[in-house]
Amino acid sequence: MSSQPKLSILFTKDEIQATVKKLAAEIRRDYLGKHPILIGVLKGSFMFLADLIRHLDFPLEVEFIRLSSYGDRESSGKIKLVHGLQSKVKGRHVLVIEDIVDTGLTTAFVLDYLRRKKPASLKVCALTDKPSRRQIPVNIDYRGLTVPNKFIVGYGLDWDERFRNLPDIYVVENEG
Ligand code: IMP
């Protein structure tokens, strides 16, 4: 916990903010007048969602869901919901906000959970995408930055709960 991994910069805060702005423009074009519900997947998406909605100048709602994994998630795919939705999504336009799509298991789980609630539409916006690690296909409708097959931290993303507060995104070069 006290060890200090070596971090090297991958995306600066300016690059991240330019990407957030670009994604917001695409979302605005498609959702203006539709009163969408943006659903952030905790914890990693909180910073991205907070910045994104500051660029969206039309009525929308914000929700969060939180998942936990148990066992060896990547091989077992075992994910469960810890904090579900507080508002009804039936007949609503729903946009899932992800920090990263890595194996795709989390996003696929969330989409399955939401699809069963019969929203009018269901799409995904991901700030980062690590396609080299995908185990299950996930359609990302609004895609930000593509990342290499490395572990990244910062801007909401953590390594053992650390580094979420960094405004830039870094690669963890060694793990302490
Ligand atoms: P999944 O593998 O696509 O299901 O991603 C599950 C979760 O793992 C993401 O929502 C992130 O919280 C976390 N995660 C995956 N890759 C990284 C990474 O490179 N850095 C930090 N968190 C990650």
Coordinates of C-alpha atoms and ligand atoms in Angstrom, one line a residue:
M1 CA 0.0 0.0 0.0
S2 CA 2.9 2.4 0.8
S3 CA 4.8 1.3 -2.3
Q4 CA 5.2 3.9 -5.0
P5 CA 4.7 2.6 -8.5
K6 CA 6.3 4.4 -11.4
L7 CA 3.8 6.4 -13.4
S8 CA 4.3 7.7 -16.9
I9 CA 2.0 10.2 -18.6
L10 CA -0.3 8.8 -21.3
F11 CA -2.9 11.6 -21.7
T12 CA -2.6 15.1 -20.4
K13 CA -5.5 16.9 -18.8
D14 CA -5.8 19.1 -21.9
E15 CA -6.1 16.0 -24.1
I16 CA -8.7 14.5 -21.7
Q17 CA -10.7 17.7 -21.6
A18 CA -10.6 18.1 -25.4
T19 CA -11.9 14.5 -25.6
V20 CA -14.6 15.2 -23.1
K21 CA -15.7 18.2 -25.1
K22 CA -15.8 16.3 -28.3
L23 CA -17.9 13.5 -26.8
A24 CA -20.2 16.0 -25.3
A25 CA -20.8 17.6 -28.7
E26 CA -21.7 14.2 -30.2
I27 CA -24.0 13.5 -27.2
R28 CA -25.6 16.9 -27.5
R29 CA -26.3 16.4 -31.2
D30 CA -28.1 13.1 -30.5
Y31 CA -29.9 13.7 -27.2
L32 CA -30.9 17.4 -27.3
G33 CA -34.7 17.5 -26.4
K34 CA -34.7 13.8 -25.4
H35 CA -34.3 14.3 -21.6
P36 CA -31.9 11.4 -21.3
I37 CA -30.7 9.6 -18.1
L38 CA -26.9 9.4 -17.9
I39 CA -25.9 6.4 -15.8
G40 CA -22.4 6.5 -14.4
V41 CA -20.7 3.2 -13.4
L42 CA -19.0 3.8 -10.1
K43 CA -16.5 4.4 -9.0
G44 CA -14.3 5.2 -12.0
S45 CA -16.7 7.3 -14.0
F46 CA -17.5 10.0 -11.5
M47 CA -14.9 12.5 -12.7
F48 CA -15.7 12.0 -16.4
L49 CA -19.4 12.2 -15.8
A50 CA -19.0 15.4 -13.8
D51 CA -17.0 17.1 -16.5
L52 CA -19.1 15.7 -19.4
I53 CA -22.5 17.1 -18.1
R54 CA -21.0 20.5 -17.6
H55 CA -20.9 20.7 -21.4
L56 CA -24.5 19.5 -21.8
D57 CA -26.8 22.5 -21.7
F58 CA -30.2 20.7 -21.9
P59 CA -32.4 18.8 -19.5
L60 CA -31.0 15.4 -18.4
E61 CA -30.8 13.2 -15.4
V62 CA -27.9 11.6 -13.6
E63 CA -27.9 8.2 -11.9
F64 CA -25.1 5.9 -10.7
I65 CA -24.8 2.2 -10.4
R66 CA -22.1 0.3 -8.6
L67 CA -21.0 -3.3 -9.3
S68 CA -18.7 -5.6 -7.4
S69 CA -16.9 -8.6 -8.6
Y70 CA -16.1 -11.7 -6.6
G71 CA -13.7 -14.6 -7.2
D72 CA -11.6 -14.3 -10.3
R73 CA -13.9 -12.1 -12.2
E74 CA -12.0 -12.2 -15.5
S75 CA -12.2 -15.9 -15.8
S76 CA -15.5 -16.4 -14.1
G77 CA -17.3 -13.2 -15.2
K78 CA -19.0 -13.1 -11.8
I79 CA -20.3 -9.6 -11.3
K80 CA -23.1 -8.4 -9.0
L81 CA -24.9 -5.2 -8.5
V82 CA -24.2 -3.4 -5.2
H83 CA -26.1 -0.2 -5.9
G84 CA -28.9 -0.3 -8.5
L85 CA -31.0 2.5 -10.0
Q86 CA -33.1 4.8 -8.0
S87 CA -35.2 6.0 -10.9
K88 CA -37.3 4.3 -13.6
V89 CA -35.7 3.9 -17.0
K90 CA -38.6 2.2 -18.8
G91 CA -39.3 4.2 -22.0
R92 CA -36.4 6.6 -21.3
H93 CA -33.3 7.3 -23.3
V94 CA -30.4 5.8 -21.4
L95 CA -26.7 6.5 -21.8
V96 CA -24.2 4.5 -19.8
I97 CA -21.1 6.4 -18.9
E98 CA -17.9 4.3 -18.5
D99 CA -14.4 5.2 -17.4
I100 CA -12.9 2.3 -19.4
V101 CA -14.0 -0.7 -21.3
D102 CA -11.4 -3.3 -20.7
T103 CA -12.5 -7.0 -20.9
G104 CA -16.0 -5.6 -21.6
L105 CA -17.6 -7.9 -18.9
T106 CA -18.7 -4.9 -16.7
T107 CA -20.3 -3.0 -19.6
A108 CA -22.0 -6.2 -21.0
F109 CA -23.4 -6.8 -17.5
V110 CA -24.7 -3.3 -17.1
L111 CA -26.3 -3.3 -20.6
D112 CA -28.0 -6.6 -19.8
Y113 CA -29.3 -5.3 -16.5
L114 CA -30.6 -2.1 -18.2
R115 CA -32.0 -3.8 -21.3
R116 CA -34.4 -5.8 -19.1
K117 CA -35.9 -2.6 -17.8
K118 CA -37.0 -1.7 -21.4
P119 CA -35.5 1.8 -22.0
A120 CA -36.5 3.6 -25.2
S121 CA -32.8 3.5 -26.2
L122 CA -29.6 2.3 -24.7
K123 CA -26.1 3.5 -25.6
V124 CA -22.6 3.5 -24.2
C125 CA -20.2 6.4 -23.8
A126 CA -16.7 5.4 -22.7
L127 CA -13.8 7.8 -22.1
T128 CA -11.2 5.1 -22.7
D129 CA -11.2 1.8 -24.5
K130 CA -8.6 -1.0 -24.2
P131 CA -9.7 -3.2 -27.1
S132 CA -6.7 -5.5 -26.9
R133 CA -8.2 -7.0 -23.7
R134 CA -11.7 -7.6 -24.8
Q135 CA -13.3 -10.9 -23.8
I136 CA -16.9 -10.0 -24.9
P137 CA -17.9 -7.7 -27.7
V138 CA -19.3 -4.4 -26.6
N139 CA -20.6 -1.7 -28.9
I140 CA -19.3 1.7 -27.8
D141 CA -21.4 4.4 -29.3
Y142 CA -19.3 7.4 -28.1
R143 CA -15.6 6.4 -27.7
G144 CA -12.9 8.7 -26.3
L145 CA -9.3 7.6 -26.1
T146 CA -7.9 4.2 -27.1
V147 CA -5.4 2.9 -24.6
P148 CA -2.7 0.3 -25.0
N149 CA -2.6 -3.0 -23.1
K150 CA -1.3 -1.3 -19.9
F151 CA -2.8 -0.5 -16.6
I152 CA -3.8 3.2 -16.4
V153 CA -4.6 5.5 -13.5
G154 CA -5.9 9.0 -12.9
Y155 CA -9.0 11.0 -13.8
G156 CA -11.2 8.6 -11.7
L157 CA -9.3 5.4 -12.5
D158 CA -7.5 3.8 -9.6
W159 CA -4.8 1.4 -8.7
D160 CA -5.8 -0.1 -5.3
E161 CA -8.0 2.9 -4.7
R162 CA -5.1 5.3 -5.3
F163 CA -4.6 8.0 -8.0
R164 CA -8.2 8.7 -8.8
N165 CA -7.6 12.3 -8.0
L166 CA -4.9 12.9 -10.7
P167 CA -6.2 15.2 -13.5
D168 CA -4.1 13.4 -16.1
I169 CA -4.0 9.7 -17.1
Y170 CA -0.9 7.7 -16.5
V171 CA 0.4 4.2 -17.3
V172 CA 1.5 2.2 -14.2
E173 CA 5.0 1.1 -15.4
N174 CA 5.7 -1.2 -12.5
E175 CA 3.6 -2.2 -9.5
G176 CA 5.9 -1.0 -6.7
Ligands
IMP1 P1 -14.0 -4.6 -17.6 O1 -12.8 -5.5 -17.6 O2 -14.2 -4.0 -19.0 O3 -15.2 -5.3 -17.0 O4 -13.6 -3.4 -16.7 C1 -14.0 -3.4 -15.3 C2 -13.4 -2.3 -14.5 O5 -12.1 -2.5 -14.2 C3 -13.5 -0.9 -15.1 O6 -14.7 -0.2 -15.0 C4 -12.4 -0.2 -14.3 O7 -12.9 0.3 -13.1 C5 -11.4 -1.3 -14.1 N1 -10.3 -1.3 -15.0 C6 -10.1 -2.0 -16.1 N2 -8.9 -1.6 -16.7 C7 -8.4 -0.6 -15.9 C8 -7.2 0.2 -15.9 O8 -6.3 0.1 -16.8 N3 -7.0 1.0 -14.9 C9 -7.9 1.2 -13.9 N4 -9.0 0.5 -13.8 C10 -9.2 -0.4 -14.8

